CSV table of C-alpha atoms in Angstrom, one decimal:
chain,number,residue,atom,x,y,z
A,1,UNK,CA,58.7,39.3,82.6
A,2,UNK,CA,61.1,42.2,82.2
A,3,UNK,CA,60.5,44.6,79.1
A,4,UNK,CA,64.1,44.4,78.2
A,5,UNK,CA,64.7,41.2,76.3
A,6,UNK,CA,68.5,40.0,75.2
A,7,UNK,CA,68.3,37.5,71.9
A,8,UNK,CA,71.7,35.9,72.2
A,9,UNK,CA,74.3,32.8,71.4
A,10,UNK,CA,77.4,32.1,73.8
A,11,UNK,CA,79.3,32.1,71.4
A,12,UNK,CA,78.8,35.5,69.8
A,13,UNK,CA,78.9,38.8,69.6
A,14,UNK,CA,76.4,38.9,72.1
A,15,UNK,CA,78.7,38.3,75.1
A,16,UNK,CA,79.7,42.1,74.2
A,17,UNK,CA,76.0,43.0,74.9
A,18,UNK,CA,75.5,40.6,78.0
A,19,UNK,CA,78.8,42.8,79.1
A,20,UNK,CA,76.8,46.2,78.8
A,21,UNK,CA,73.5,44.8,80.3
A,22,UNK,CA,75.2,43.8,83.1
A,23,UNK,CA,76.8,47.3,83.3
A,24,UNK,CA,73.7,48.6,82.9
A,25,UNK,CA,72.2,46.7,85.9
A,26,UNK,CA,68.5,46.4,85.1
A,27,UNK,CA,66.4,43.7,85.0
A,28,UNK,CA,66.7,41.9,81.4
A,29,UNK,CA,65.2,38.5,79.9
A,30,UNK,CA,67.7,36.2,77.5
A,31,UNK,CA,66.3,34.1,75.2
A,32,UNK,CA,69.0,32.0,73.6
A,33,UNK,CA,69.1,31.8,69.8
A,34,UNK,CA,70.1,28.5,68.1
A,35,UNK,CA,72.5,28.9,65.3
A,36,UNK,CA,70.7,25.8,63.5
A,37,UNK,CA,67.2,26.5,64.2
A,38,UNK,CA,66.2,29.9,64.2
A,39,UNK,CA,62.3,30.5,66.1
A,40,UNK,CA,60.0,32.2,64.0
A,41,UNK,CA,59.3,34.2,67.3
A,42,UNK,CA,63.1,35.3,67.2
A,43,UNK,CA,62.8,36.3,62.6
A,44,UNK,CA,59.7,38.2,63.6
A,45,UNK,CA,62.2,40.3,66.0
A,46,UNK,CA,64.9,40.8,63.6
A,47,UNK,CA,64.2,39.1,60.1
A,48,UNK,CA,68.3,38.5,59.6
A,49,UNK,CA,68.2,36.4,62.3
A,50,UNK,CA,71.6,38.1,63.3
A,51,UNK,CA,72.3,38.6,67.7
A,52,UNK,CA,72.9,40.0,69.3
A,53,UNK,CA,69.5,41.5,69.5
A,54,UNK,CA,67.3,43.3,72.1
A,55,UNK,CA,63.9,44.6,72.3
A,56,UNK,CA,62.5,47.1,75.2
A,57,UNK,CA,59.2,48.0,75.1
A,58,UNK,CA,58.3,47.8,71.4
A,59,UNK,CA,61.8,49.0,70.3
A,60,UNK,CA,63.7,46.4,68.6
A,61,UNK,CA,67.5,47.5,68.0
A,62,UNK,CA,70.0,45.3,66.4
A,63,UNK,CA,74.2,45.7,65.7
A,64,UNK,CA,76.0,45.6,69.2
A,65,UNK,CA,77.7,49.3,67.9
A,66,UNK,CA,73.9,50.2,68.4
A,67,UNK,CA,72.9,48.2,70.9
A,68,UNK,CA,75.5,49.8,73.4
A,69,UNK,CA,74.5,53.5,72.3
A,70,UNK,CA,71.2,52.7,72.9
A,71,UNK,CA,71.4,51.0,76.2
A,72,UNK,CA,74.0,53.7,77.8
A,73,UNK,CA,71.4,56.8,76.4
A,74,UNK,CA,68.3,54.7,77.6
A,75,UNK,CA,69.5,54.1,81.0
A,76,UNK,CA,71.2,57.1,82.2
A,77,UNK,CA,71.7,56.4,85.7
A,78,UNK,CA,74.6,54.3,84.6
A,79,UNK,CA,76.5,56.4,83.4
A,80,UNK,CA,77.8,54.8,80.5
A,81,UNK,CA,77.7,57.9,77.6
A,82,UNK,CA,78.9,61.6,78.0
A,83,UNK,CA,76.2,64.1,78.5
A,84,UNK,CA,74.6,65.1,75.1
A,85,UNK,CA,75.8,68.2,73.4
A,86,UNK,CA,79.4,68.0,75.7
A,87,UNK,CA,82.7,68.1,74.3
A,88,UNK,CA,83.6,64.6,75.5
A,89,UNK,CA,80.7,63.4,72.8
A,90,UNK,CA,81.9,63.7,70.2
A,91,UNK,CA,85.2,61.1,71.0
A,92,UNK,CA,82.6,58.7,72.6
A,93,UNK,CA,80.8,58.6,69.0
A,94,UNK,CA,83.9,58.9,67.2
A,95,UNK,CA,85.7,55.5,68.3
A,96,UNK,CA,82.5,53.6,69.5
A,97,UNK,CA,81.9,53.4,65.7
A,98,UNK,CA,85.4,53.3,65.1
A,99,UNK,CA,85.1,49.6,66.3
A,100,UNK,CA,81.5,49.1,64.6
A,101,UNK,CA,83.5,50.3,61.0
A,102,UNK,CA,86.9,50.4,60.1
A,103,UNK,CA,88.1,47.8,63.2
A,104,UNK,CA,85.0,45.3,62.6
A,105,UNK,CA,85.5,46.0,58.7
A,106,UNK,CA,89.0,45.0,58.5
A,107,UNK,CA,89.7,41.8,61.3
A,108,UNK,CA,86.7,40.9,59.2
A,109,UNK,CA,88.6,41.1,55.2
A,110,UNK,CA,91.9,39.5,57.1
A,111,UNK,CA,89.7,36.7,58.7
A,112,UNK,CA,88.6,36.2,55.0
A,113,UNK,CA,92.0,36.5,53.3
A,114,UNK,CA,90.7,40.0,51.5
A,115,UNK,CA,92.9,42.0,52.7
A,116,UNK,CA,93.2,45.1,50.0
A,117,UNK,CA,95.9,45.9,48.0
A,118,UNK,CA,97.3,49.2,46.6
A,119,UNK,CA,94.3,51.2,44.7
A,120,UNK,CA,91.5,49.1,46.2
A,121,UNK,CA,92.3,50.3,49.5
A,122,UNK,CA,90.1,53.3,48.4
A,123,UNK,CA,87.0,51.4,47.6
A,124,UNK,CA,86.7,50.4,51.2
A,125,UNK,CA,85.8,52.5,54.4
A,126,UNK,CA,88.8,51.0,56.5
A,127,UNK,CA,92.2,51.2,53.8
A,128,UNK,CA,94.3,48.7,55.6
A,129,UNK,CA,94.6,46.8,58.4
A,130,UNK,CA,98.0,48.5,59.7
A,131,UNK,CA,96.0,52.3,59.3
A,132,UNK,CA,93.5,51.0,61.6
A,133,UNK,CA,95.4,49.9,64.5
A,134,UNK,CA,97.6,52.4,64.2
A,135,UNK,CA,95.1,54.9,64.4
A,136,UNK,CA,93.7,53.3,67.7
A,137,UNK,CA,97.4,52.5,69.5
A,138,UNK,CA,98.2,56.4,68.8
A,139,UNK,CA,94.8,57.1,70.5
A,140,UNK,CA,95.1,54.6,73.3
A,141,UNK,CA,98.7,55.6,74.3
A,142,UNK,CA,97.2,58.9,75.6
A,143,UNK,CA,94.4,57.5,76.9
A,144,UNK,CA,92.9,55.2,79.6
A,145,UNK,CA,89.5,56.2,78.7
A,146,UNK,CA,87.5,57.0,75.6
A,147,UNK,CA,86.1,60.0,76.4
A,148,UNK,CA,85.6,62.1,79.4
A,149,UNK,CA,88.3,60.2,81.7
A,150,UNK,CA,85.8,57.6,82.9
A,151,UNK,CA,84.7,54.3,81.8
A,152,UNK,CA,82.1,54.4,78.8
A,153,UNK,CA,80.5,52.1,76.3
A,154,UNK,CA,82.8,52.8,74.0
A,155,UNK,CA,85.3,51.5,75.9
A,156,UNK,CA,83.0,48.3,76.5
A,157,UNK,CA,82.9,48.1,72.9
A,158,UNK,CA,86.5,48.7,71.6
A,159,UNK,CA,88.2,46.7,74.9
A,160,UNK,CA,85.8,43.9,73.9
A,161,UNK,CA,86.8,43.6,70.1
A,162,UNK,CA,90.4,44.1,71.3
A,163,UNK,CA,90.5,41.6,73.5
A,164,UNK,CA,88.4,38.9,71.1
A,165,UNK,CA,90.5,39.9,68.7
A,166,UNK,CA,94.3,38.8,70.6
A,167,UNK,CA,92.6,36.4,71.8
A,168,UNK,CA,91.7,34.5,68.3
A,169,UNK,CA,94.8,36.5,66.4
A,170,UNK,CA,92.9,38.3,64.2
A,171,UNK,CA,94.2,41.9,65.7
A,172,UNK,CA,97.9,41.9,66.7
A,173,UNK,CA,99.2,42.1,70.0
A,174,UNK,CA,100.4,45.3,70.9
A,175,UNK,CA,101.3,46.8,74.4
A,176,UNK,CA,98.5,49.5,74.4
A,177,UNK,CA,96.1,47.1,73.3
A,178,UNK,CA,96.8,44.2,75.8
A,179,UNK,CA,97.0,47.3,78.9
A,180,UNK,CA,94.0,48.8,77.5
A,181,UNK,CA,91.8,45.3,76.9
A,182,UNK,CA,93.0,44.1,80.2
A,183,UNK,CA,92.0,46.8,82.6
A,184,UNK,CA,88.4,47.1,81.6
A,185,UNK,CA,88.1,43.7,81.1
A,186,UNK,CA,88.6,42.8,84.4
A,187,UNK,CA,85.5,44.5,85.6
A,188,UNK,CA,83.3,42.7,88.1
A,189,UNK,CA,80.5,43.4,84.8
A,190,UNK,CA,82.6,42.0,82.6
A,191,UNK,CA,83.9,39.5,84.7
A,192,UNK,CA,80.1,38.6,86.2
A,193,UNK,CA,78.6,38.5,82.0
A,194,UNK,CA,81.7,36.3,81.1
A,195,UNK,CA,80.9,33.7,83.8
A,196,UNK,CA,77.0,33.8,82.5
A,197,UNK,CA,78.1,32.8,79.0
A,198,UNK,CA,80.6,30.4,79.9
A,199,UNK,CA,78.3,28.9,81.8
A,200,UNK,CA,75.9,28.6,79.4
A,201,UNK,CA,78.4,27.3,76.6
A,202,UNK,CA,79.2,24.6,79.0
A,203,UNK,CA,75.7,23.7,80.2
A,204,UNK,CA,75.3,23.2,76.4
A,205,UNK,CA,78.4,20.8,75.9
A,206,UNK,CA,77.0,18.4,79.0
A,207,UNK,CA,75.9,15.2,77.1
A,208,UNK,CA,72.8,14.2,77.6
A,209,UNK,CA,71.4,11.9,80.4
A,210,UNK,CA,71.2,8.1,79.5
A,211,UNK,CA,67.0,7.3,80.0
């Protein structure tokens, strides 16, 4: 029994989590959520029944933004964060919960048909969908990495909306995104946590055995 446990759905954000587990390269326990029937073992965990979800030790921590931070602090020897209190911090923070805010905040209005118009744009943390990705293309046209010229979880979190996001059309296709998406993406942890999940939503889809 490890004392990292992964509550996640195949079909979820949680692949973006089985991603940075399998970056992180420690022992871990997943416990599949049903969307239909949640187990009262799983809303004791986390009482909005949301994945993904993980708890090591007795730390529950939910919201894959939070989830990655925690996991790339918790287990150093990967080397998935900057060093606290160095200069390359402060970009790592910066566009990790770029994603977690003003990227999930607005595929998320569009998916919904609320996108905002003129004045509202100031009640909402994000403006506009076009201020967004421009932001990030002007940021990723300079950049192969987040922060510090190596591979972070903030670029395990921003390549993995990007690439859900072409992938569904919910974010628009743009050179620096596709290059970008597609070079971390093809990471043998990325490519190993993809096959997990895909195996599992298939295992799912197998009818069951005549008796």
């Amino acid at each position: 029994m490890s004392d990292l446990v992964f509550y996640t759905n195949p079909m979820s954000r949680g692949r973006i989590i089985r991603w940075m587990l399998e970056e992180v390269g420690q022992p871990y326990e997943t416990v599949l959520v049903d969307w239909a029937n949640k187990d009262p073992a799983f809303l004791a965990v986390n009482p909005m029944g949301k994945v993904p979800t993980i708890k090591h030790g007795d730390t529950v921590v939910t919201e894959a933004g939070a989830i990655c931070a925690y996991l790339a602090d918790a287990f150093p020897d990967a080397g998935l964060a900057p060093p606290p209190g160095s200069r390359d911090r402060g970009p790592y923070y910066r566009w990790l919960f770029f994603a977690a805010g003003p990227i999930e905040q607005a595929v998320g209005a569009k998916a919904l048909g609320l996108e905002p118009q003129g004045d509202q744009e100031a009640f909402l943390g994000f403006g506009n969908m076009d201020r967004v990705l421009n932001t990030l293309e002007a940021y990723l046209q300079d950049h192969e990495f987040i922060a510090g010229g190596r591979f972070t979880a903030a670029d395990l979190y921003v390549a993995s909306h990007l690439a859900w996001g072409m992938q569904f059309g919910t974010i628009e296709k743009r050179p620096a995104f596709e290059a970008y998406a597609a070079r971390h993406t093809a990471r043998p942890a990325a490519v190993r946590a993809a096959e997990i999940d895909d195996g599992l939503i298939a295992a799912r889809q197998q009818p069951e055995p005549a008796e």
